[in-house]
XYZ file of C-alpha atoms in Angstrom:
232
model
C 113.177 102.945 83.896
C 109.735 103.607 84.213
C 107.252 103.583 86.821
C 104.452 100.589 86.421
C 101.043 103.066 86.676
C 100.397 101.121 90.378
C 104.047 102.556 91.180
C 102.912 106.089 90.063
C 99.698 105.557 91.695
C 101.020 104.832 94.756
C 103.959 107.664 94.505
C 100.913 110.026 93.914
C 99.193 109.274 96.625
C 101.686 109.392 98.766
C 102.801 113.185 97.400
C 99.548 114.629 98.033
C 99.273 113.134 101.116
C 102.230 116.003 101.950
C 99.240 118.445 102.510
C 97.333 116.668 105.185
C 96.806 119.015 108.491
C 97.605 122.030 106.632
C 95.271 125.217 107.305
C 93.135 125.219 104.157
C 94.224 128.609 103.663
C 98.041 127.896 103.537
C 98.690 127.454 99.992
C 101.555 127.027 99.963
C 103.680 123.837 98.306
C 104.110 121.173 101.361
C 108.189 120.627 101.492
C 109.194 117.474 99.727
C 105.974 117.655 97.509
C 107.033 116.684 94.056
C 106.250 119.129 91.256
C 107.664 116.701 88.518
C 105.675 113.771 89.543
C 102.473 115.937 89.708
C 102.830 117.174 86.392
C 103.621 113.715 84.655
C 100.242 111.981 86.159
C 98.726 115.465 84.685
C 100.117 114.645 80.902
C 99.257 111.221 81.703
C 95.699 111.799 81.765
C 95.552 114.799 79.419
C 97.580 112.453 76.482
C 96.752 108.926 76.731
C 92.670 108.587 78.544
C 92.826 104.784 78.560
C 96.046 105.141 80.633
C 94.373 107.261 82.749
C 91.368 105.541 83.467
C 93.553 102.196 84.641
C 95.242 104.715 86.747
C 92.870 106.146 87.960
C 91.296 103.247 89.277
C 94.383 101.949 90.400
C 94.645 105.281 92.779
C 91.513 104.763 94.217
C 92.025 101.417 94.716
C 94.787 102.357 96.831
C 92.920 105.010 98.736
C 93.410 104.839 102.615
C 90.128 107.118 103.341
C 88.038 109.245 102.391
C 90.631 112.107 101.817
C 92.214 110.237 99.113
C 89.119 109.731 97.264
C 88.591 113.130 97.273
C 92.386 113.556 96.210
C 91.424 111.772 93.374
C 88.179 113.168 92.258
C 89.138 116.608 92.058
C 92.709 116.209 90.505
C 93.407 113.145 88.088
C 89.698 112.078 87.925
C 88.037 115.553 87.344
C 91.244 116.180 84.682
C 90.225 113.205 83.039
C 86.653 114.029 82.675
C 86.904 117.757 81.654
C 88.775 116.796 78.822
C 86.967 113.110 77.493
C 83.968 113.138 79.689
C 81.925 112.400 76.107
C 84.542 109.554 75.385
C 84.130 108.016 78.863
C 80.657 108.711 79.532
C 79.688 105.195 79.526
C 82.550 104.631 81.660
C 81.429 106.741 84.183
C 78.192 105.319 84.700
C 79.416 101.545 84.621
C 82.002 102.137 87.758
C 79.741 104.520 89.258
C 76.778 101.475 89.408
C 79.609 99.052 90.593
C 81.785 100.754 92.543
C 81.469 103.019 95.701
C 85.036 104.345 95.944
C 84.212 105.845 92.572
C 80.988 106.979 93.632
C 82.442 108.812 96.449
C 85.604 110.479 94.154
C 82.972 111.464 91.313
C 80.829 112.913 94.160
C 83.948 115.548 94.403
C 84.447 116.120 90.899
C 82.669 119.411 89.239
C 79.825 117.413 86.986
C 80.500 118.642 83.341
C 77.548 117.902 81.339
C 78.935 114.676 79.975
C 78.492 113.116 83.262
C 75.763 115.620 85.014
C 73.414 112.555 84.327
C 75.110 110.089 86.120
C 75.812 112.616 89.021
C 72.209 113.770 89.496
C 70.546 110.232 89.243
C 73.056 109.015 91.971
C 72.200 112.413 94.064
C 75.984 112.853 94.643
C 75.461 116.750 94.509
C 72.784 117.738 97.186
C 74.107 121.305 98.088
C 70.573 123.206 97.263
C 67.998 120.908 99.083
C 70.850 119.557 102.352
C 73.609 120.509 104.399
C 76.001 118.134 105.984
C 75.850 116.902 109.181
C 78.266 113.965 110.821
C 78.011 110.977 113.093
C 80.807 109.564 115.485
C 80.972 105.581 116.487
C 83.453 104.451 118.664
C 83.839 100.683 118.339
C 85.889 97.755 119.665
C 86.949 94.430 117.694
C 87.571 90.999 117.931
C 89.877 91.642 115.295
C 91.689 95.042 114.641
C 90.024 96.340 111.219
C 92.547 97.893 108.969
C 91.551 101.555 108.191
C 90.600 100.463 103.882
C 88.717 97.689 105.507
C 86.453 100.936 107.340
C 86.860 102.911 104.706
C 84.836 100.384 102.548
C 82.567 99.960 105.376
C 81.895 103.390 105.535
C 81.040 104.073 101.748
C 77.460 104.333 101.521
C 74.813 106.598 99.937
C 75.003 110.183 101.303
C 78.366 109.976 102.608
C 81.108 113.126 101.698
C 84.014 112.785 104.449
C 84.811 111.177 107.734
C 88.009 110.408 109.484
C 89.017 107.547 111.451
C 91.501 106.582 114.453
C 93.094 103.930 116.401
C 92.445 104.704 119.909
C 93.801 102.459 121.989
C 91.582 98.832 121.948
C 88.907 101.312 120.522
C 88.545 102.512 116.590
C 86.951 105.766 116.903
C 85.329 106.345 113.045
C 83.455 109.524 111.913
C 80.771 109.866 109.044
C 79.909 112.850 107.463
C 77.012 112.846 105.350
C 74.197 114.880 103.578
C 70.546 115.127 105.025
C 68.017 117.714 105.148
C 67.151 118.225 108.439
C 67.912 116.950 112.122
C 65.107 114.238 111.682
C 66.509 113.299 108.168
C 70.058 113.377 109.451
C 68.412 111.069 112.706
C 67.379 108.433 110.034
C 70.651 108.567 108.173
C 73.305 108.566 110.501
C 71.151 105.314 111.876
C 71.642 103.514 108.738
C 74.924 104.757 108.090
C 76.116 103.023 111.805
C 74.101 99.795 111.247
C 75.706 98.956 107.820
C 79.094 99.890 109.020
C 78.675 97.483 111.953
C 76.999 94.819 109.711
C 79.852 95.333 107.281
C 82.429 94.681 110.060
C 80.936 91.846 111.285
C 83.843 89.479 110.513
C 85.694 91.874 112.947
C 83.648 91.076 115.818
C 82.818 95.030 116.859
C 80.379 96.013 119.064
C 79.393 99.750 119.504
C 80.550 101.312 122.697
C 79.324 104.719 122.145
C 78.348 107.565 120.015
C 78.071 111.016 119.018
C 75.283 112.526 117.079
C 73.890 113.993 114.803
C 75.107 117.268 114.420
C 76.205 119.737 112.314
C 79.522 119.210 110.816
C 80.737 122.399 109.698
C 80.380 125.470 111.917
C 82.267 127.570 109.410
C 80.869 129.346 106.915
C 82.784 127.630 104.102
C 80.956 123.836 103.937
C 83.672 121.739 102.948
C 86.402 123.929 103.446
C 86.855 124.934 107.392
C 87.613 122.124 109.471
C 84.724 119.773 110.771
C 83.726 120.435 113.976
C 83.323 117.262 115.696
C 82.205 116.289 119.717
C 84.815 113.631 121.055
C 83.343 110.367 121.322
């Protein structure tokens, strides 16, 4: 029988999920990843693009954090759009306008010139003119948030990562996020911590402290090493 796509989605998901705490220079398959499943949402996309784009969505609706939106962009998403960018192009821009967990998985995908427009109007590709730099909040509830409920709280202009924990009564979140300078990345990592308190104001959190700004990779490979981050 086959899978519903929100089955597939979710088995997806879940399979890449296998490489999470790996060195980035192990590349080596994860054991138990599943090479058949893999290539099936590949074929999915490649044959049938409407098919794709529902599961696509479906995917990132199911996204946990920010690492599965980047899951996303840069396999099924990015497959998608290298082959029918022109077909979807409209698309694109649509969900991009409405939707920030597509915003944040195109930010990851490589902008083929179908979609270059939509990339560089939403400034979702600031490597020449910023670097990244990250802010940590740590935060206690009312009401425990569940980590898609921060995630969505977290999605805002600027942002390309974070991670976030369950620390006792405390949820410890991190944002990492583009800005050009330590007074630029002052100003943003502000906003970025008011609207994700505002947005978890149901939840009843109040800050109790912080860490930040700083620089987020001390690597030379941006994006690639491991964010260095202070405790907070």
């Amino acid at each position: 029988m086959a899978r519903s796509l929100e089955d597939l989605a979710a088995a997806w998901l879940a399979n890449e999920r296998l490489y999470s705490g790996r060195d980035p220079d192990d590349h080596s398959l994860p054991e138990r990843y599943d090479l058949t499943l893999a290539g099936d949402v590949d074929d999915l996309v490649l044959d049938d693009p409407h098919r794709g784009v529902e599961l696509v969505e479906k995917m990132l609706h199911l996204a946990e954090d920010e690492t599965d939106l980047k899951r996303v962009g840069i396999g099924p998403l990015e497959n998608l759009l290298r082959h029918q960018g022109e077909e979807l192009a409209s698309w694109v821009s649509d969900k991009a306008d409405a939707s920030a967990r597509f915003r944040f998985a195109l930010g990851s995908c490589w902008p083929f010139d179908p979609i270059r427009q939509v990339v560089d109007r939403l400034g979702l590709h600031k490597g020449e003119t910023h670097t990244y730099w990250t802010v940590g909040i740590r935060v206690r509830c009312g009401r425990e948030a569940s980590a898609s409920e921060v995630l969505d709280a977290k999605l805002q202009p600027d942002l390309v990562g974070g991670q976030f924990q369950q620390d006792g009564r405390d949820q410890v979140t991190y944002m990492d996020y583009w800005a050009r300078d330590h007074i630029d990345a002052e100003r943003v990592g502000e906003r970025l911590i008011r609207t994700l308190l505002k947005r978890l104001g149901a939840h009843g959190c109040t800050e109790v402290s912080r860490t930040g700004p700083e620089r987020t990779w001390s690597g030379t490979r941006p994006g690639i090493d491991r964010p260095a981050r202070t405790p907070v």
